[in-house]
XYZ file of C-alpha atoms in Angstrom:
346
model
C -12.936 -20.512 -67.635
C -11.989 -17.003 -66.854
C -10.828 -16.247 -63.179
C -12.211 -13.408 -61.348
C -9.338 -10.973 -61.155
C -10.227 -9.709 -57.655
C -10.514 -13.255 -56.218
C -6.999 -14.069 -55.873
C -3.918 -11.996 -54.880
C -1.220 -11.811 -57.244
C 1.992 -14.040 -56.227
C 4.271 -11.130 -55.364
C 1.477 -9.591 -53.470
C 0.969 -12.762 -51.163
C 4.616 -13.067 -50.773
C 4.943 -9.601 -49.407
C 2.083 -10.122 -47.159
C 3.658 -13.313 -45.663
C 6.862 -11.373 -45.030
C 4.806 -8.500 -43.304
C 3.059 -10.928 -41.202
C 6.258 -12.743 -40.267
C 7.952 -9.322 -39.190
C 4.813 -8.361 -37.104
C 4.840 -11.721 -35.405
C 8.659 -11.415 -34.756
C 8.300 -7.852 -33.545
C 5.520 -9.063 -31.194
C 7.512 -12.122 -29.935
C 10.574 -9.903 -29.328
C 8.403 -7.438 -27.470
C 7.155 -10.079 -25.323
C 10.414 -11.655 -24.691
C 11.940 -8.275 -23.877
C 8.894 -7.758 -21.395
C 9.685 -10.895 -19.677
C 13.036 -9.563 -18.701
C 11.901 -5.941 -17.736
C 8.173 -5.899 -16.795
C 7.312 -7.037 -13.125
C 4.414 -9.514 -12.735
C 1.860 -8.157 -10.649
C 1.170 -9.167 -7.288
C 4.213 -11.616 -7.144
C 7.422 -11.224 -4.854
C 10.263 -13.657 -4.396
C 12.230 -14.461 -1.113
C 15.948 -14.704 -1.720
C 19.041 -15.018 0.426
C 19.617 -11.562 2.204
C 22.752 -10.091 3.903
C 24.427 -11.858 6.821
C 25.674 -9.721 9.446
C 28.487 -10.434 12.330
C 26.288 -9.705 15.368
C 29.278 -9.111 17.635
C 29.741 -5.971 15.476
C 26.414 -4.803 16.047
C 26.348 -5.124 19.893
C 27.912 -2.264 21.974
C 28.154 -2.671 25.717
C 29.055 -0.042 28.012
C 29.819 0.341 31.834
C 30.706 -3.572 32.144
C 33.871 -5.711 31.300
C 33.538 -7.404 28.017
C 35.246 -10.200 26.259
C 36.371 -11.090 22.687
C 35.682 -14.300 20.703
C 37.682 -16.419 18.379
C 34.482 -17.370 16.551
C 31.819 -15.253 15.005
C 27.933 -15.213 15.498
C 25.878 -14.228 12.492
C 22.360 -13.111 11.996
C 20.825 -14.061 8.672
C 18.007 -12.180 6.796
C 15.814 -12.786 3.961
C 15.890 -10.404 0.952
C 12.464 -9.603 -0.748
C 12.342 -8.880 -4.533
C 9.112 -6.863 -5.220
C 9.649 -6.452 -8.880
C 9.854 -10.020 -10.231
C 9.675 -10.438 -14.033
C 8.426 -13.390 -15.773
C 11.816 -14.831 -16.689
C 12.921 -14.304 -12.993
C 9.783 -16.165 -11.932
C 10.506 -19.056 -14.228
C 14.227 -19.189 -12.943
C 12.973 -19.267 -9.281
C 11.293 -22.592 -10.052
C 14.642 -24.305 -10.553
C 16.443 -22.189 -8.058
C 16.142 -23.758 -4.494
C 17.382 -20.549 -2.948
C 14.527 -18.613 -4.140
C 10.780 -18.896 -3.278
C 8.031 -17.130 -5.097
C 5.270 -15.628 -2.814
C 1.975 -13.668 -3.353
C 2.298 -10.092 -2.449
C -0.493 -10.658 0.048
C 1.447 -13.428 1.844
C 4.127 -10.877 2.333
C 2.319 -7.561 3.182
C -1.010 -9.131 4.773
C -2.870 -6.101 2.968
C -0.631 -3.462 4.589
C 1.407 -0.988 2.268
C 5.078 -1.402 2.102
C 5.505 1.675 4.234
C 3.078 0.157 7.008
C 4.812 -3.123 6.744
C 8.167 -1.482 7.305
C 6.916 0.428 10.371
C 5.545 -2.960 11.840
C 8.791 -4.659 11.330
C 10.713 -1.849 12.978
C 8.497 -2.035 15.956
C 8.974 -5.862 15.945
C 12.878 -5.411 15.812
C 12.830 -3.067 18.839
C 10.618 -5.519 20.849
C 13.160 -8.152 19.775
C 15.996 -6.049 21.090
C 14.212 -5.586 24.319
C 13.504 -9.280 24.931
C 17.176 -10.076 23.810
C 18.568 -7.876 26.434
C 16.330 -8.961 29.190
C 16.967 -12.775 28.481
C 20.711 -12.515 28.241
C 21.142 -10.091 30.990
C 18.691 -11.990 33.484
C 20.452 -15.087 32.810
C 23.760 -13.287 33.843
C 22.312 -12.036 37.080
C 21.633 -8.414 35.963
C 18.147 -8.294 37.511
C 14.769 -8.475 35.716
C 12.454 -6.094 34.027
C 9.543 -4.606 35.836
C 6.390 -2.849 35.120
C 2.902 -1.841 36.127
C 0.881 -4.690 34.475
C -0.104 -6.193 31.260
C -2.623 -4.194 29.032
C -5.264 -6.046 27.124
C -4.824 -5.136 23.339
C -7.263 -7.376 21.671
C -9.014 -10.763 22.255
C -9.383 -13.449 19.700
C -13.083 -14.143 18.470
C -14.587 -17.187 20.197
C -11.626 -17.604 22.633
C -12.015 -17.560 26.490
C -11.043 -14.076 26.883
C -13.374 -12.906 24.121
C -16.024 -10.695 25.733
C -14.741 -11.049 29.284
C -11.384 -9.168 28.983
C -11.742 -5.769 27.314
C -9.225 -3.791 25.345
C -7.645 -1.231 27.955
C -7.992 -3.832 30.891
C -4.795 -3.986 32.552
C -4.077 -7.407 34.259
C -2.257 -6.717 37.592
C -2.610 -10.462 39.031
C -3.186 -14.009 38.046
C -4.261 -16.716 40.546
C -3.337 -14.104 43.253
C 0.146 -13.588 42.031
C 0.930 -10.113 40.921
C 1.790 -9.509 37.394
C 4.020 -6.733 36.411
C 4.878 -7.453 32.735
C 3.386 -9.428 29.713
C 6.156 -11.929 30.261
C 4.949 -12.737 33.653
C 1.348 -12.947 32.392
C 2.186 -15.068 29.722
C 4.217 -17.423 32.101
C 1.404 -17.623 34.643
C -1.025 -18.490 31.776
C 1.357 -21.145 30.605
C 1.479 -22.716 33.941
C -2.195 -23.524 34.092
C -3.218 -27.031 32.678
C -5.406 -27.021 29.651
C -9.044 -26.989 30.646
C -8.390 -25.415 34.280
C -9.863 -22.351 35.648
C -7.875 -19.309 36.530
C -8.698 -15.807 38.042
C -7.361 -12.570 36.746
C -7.373 -9.360 38.662
C -7.721 -6.326 36.093
C -7.802 -2.692 36.550
C -10.737 -1.384 34.628
C -12.160 2.279 34.608
C -10.147 2.835 37.796
C -11.319 0.018 39.693
C -10.038 -3.501 40.237
C -12.063 -6.522 39.182
C -11.696 -10.190 39.523
C -12.492 -12.290 36.453
C -12.917 -16.117 36.092
C -11.796 -17.795 32.969
C -11.011 -21.394 31.815
C -8.208 -22.072 29.408
C -8.651 -24.268 26.300
C -5.919 -25.753 24.118
C -4.052 -23.594 21.758
C -5.084 -23.889 18.122
C -1.251 -24.369 17.164
C -0.317 -26.759 20.103
C -2.825 -28.833 21.981
C -0.719 -29.224 24.944
C -0.564 -25.535 25.530
C -3.137 -23.607 27.441
C -4.901 -20.906 25.529
C -6.924 -17.702 26.381
C -6.726 -15.799 23.132
C -5.449 -12.270 24.594
C -3.037 -9.981 22.951
C -1.210 -7.805 25.652
C 1.436 -5.007 25.897
C 3.544 -3.849 28.838
C 2.445 -1.002 31.084
C 5.280 1.074 32.406
C 7.907 -1.325 31.379
C 11.330 -0.717 33.007
C 14.618 -2.467 33.062
C 17.757 -1.020 34.620
C 20.391 -3.724 34.586
C 23.148 -1.174 35.595
C 24.817 -1.430 32.066
C 24.126 0.169 28.770
C 23.537 -2.016 25.609
C 22.683 -1.093 22.063
C 21.990 -3.087 19.178
C 23.097 -1.248 15.850
C 20.968 -2.885 13.398
C 20.701 -0.139 10.624
C 17.908 -1.073 8.273
C 17.379 -4.590 9.314
C 13.975 -4.983 10.413
C 11.610 -7.802 11.959
C 11.757 -10.108 14.943
C 13.786 -12.868 13.721
C 17.280 -11.672 14.793
C 16.105 -12.083 18.755
C 18.036 -15.307 19.313
C 21.244 -14.274 17.832
C 21.051 -10.768 19.648
C 20.674 -12.562 23.071
C 23.582 -15.044 22.247
C 25.915 -12.163 21.036
C 25.060 -10.223 24.172
C 25.500 -13.220 26.476
C 29.048 -13.938 24.717
C 30.167 -10.538 24.962
C 29.791 -10.549 28.762
C 31.153 -13.987 29.528
C 34.936 -15.057 29.599
C 34.060 -18.381 27.892
C 34.073 -18.052 24.276
C 30.610 -19.287 23.394
C 31.486 -19.860 19.726
C 34.287 -22.414 20.424
C 36.067 -20.564 17.650
C 33.438 -21.578 15.085
C 31.325 -19.626 12.684
C 27.775 -19.970 13.885
C 24.908 -18.457 12.005
C 21.192 -18.689 13.120
C 17.711 -17.186 13.301
C 14.603 -17.265 15.654
C 12.322 -14.838 17.512
C 13.162 -14.461 21.262
C 10.295 -14.435 23.882
C 10.695 -12.577 27.018
C 10.875 -15.945 28.804
C 13.841 -17.132 26.518
C 11.510 -19.315 24.162
C 12.661 -19.522 20.509
C 9.827 -18.872 17.954
C 9.473 -19.740 14.386
C 10.494 -17.541 11.393
C 9.846 -17.330 7.748
C 12.337 -17.952 4.790
C 14.393 -20.334 6.558
C 15.778 -21.853 3.241
C 17.027 -18.527 2.191
C 18.777 -17.872 5.546
C 20.524 -21.217 5.300
C 21.814 -20.373 1.891
C 23.095 -17.121 3.141
C 24.733 -18.733 6.087
C 26.396 -21.234 3.751
C 27.559 -18.361 1.399
C 29.014 -16.608 4.348
C 31.148 -19.867 5.209
C 29.321 -20.650 8.622
C 29.712 -23.979 9.910
C 26.660 -24.210 12.192
C 23.033 -23.048 11.596
C 20.727 -22.647 14.878
C 17.100 -22.959 13.851
C 13.961 -22.743 15.762
C 12.473 -26.185 16.350
C 9.398 -25.512 14.316
C 11.814 -24.797 11.254
C 14.637 -27.248 11.838
C 13.362 -29.991 9.505
C 12.934 -27.399 6.489
C 16.497 -25.911 7.446
C 17.985 -29.415 7.330
C 16.363 -30.106 3.969
C 17.770 -26.827 2.501
C 21.319 -27.442 4.102
C 24.360 -28.563 1.832
C 27.508 -27.843 3.692
C 26.227 -26.617 7.193
C 25.222 -28.562 10.247
C 21.659 -27.532 11.255
C 20.872 -27.605 15.048
C 17.267 -27.461 16.451
C 16.650 -24.910 19.147
C 13.769 -24.401 21.383
C 14.980 -21.859 23.805
C 17.849 -19.622 24.709
C 19.184 -22.157 27.168
C 19.126 -24.702 24.693
C 21.388 -22.678 22.420
C 23.721 -21.602 25.320
C 24.077 -25.225 26.363
C 24.756 -26.511 22.800
C 27.407 -23.832 22.058
C 28.947 -24.327 25.567
C 29.546 -27.958 24.439
C 31.336 -27.148 21.268
C 35.034 -28.213 21.126
């Protein structure tokens, strides 16, 4: 039987075709491999240990007697890689010091420029609170102002539809309110479910409003109104000048360490006990220490710097302890907690 000459390729042609296919496949595979090292994965970021700074070198005090310390206080930061490649993403799965996060989790839908602006504003507020907390504790007076302005209310919260943006709270329960800190403290002193009266300034007139607290969505033991406030005419003149030189560091999480460094600078007792102490945590105007993100990366950065102790917000302490290898993690709820612990170091 004769073969159709067009039905089969000659052996030499088939061999050449196989070689060409293998070459093409190899080139494609090499391209994919190279891309995994150079091309970022869309919408994927990574947290990694950031710079660790000696806070004592960032605090400048004038017109007051200051003291040096044998030990050091470190603030910790988180680095954010916005150009994560596929190979880096795979490596991050086995590296406990790195964490993959979606872009939306970092930016919340804001641009990187908007995010930087917001974090710089948070840093400014953090410095303000740190200064007020530390100096008030040392008897340098307290901040004052002309009330707490309502910026927004949470939908469905007790304040929703009762307090309006632009209202200025000037009294709670008959007691004058000068700052947002005083307003927050007055609300916190009310039992969950109890009524309270607020006097506000609205359209040039004073009005008294009645509300009832409910449980805070994040903590059932805490009373909640659901109102965001800002200070009106905030003023604080402690009689000394304080500057925090933070450079490009932004965000609110250095508040605790700022307040401790300032307190340490103005007291004769070495607050560090000669130890290297790192930490993190926001600071409220009343000295409360709040949670932060990226605590695993901050612990790693502190260990890399040689710190012996890591002060972690109570809400982050368990996670920090799991991440720790060669550092003691201490749970901190307030500025006074931190000072008390450090004063007890030998």
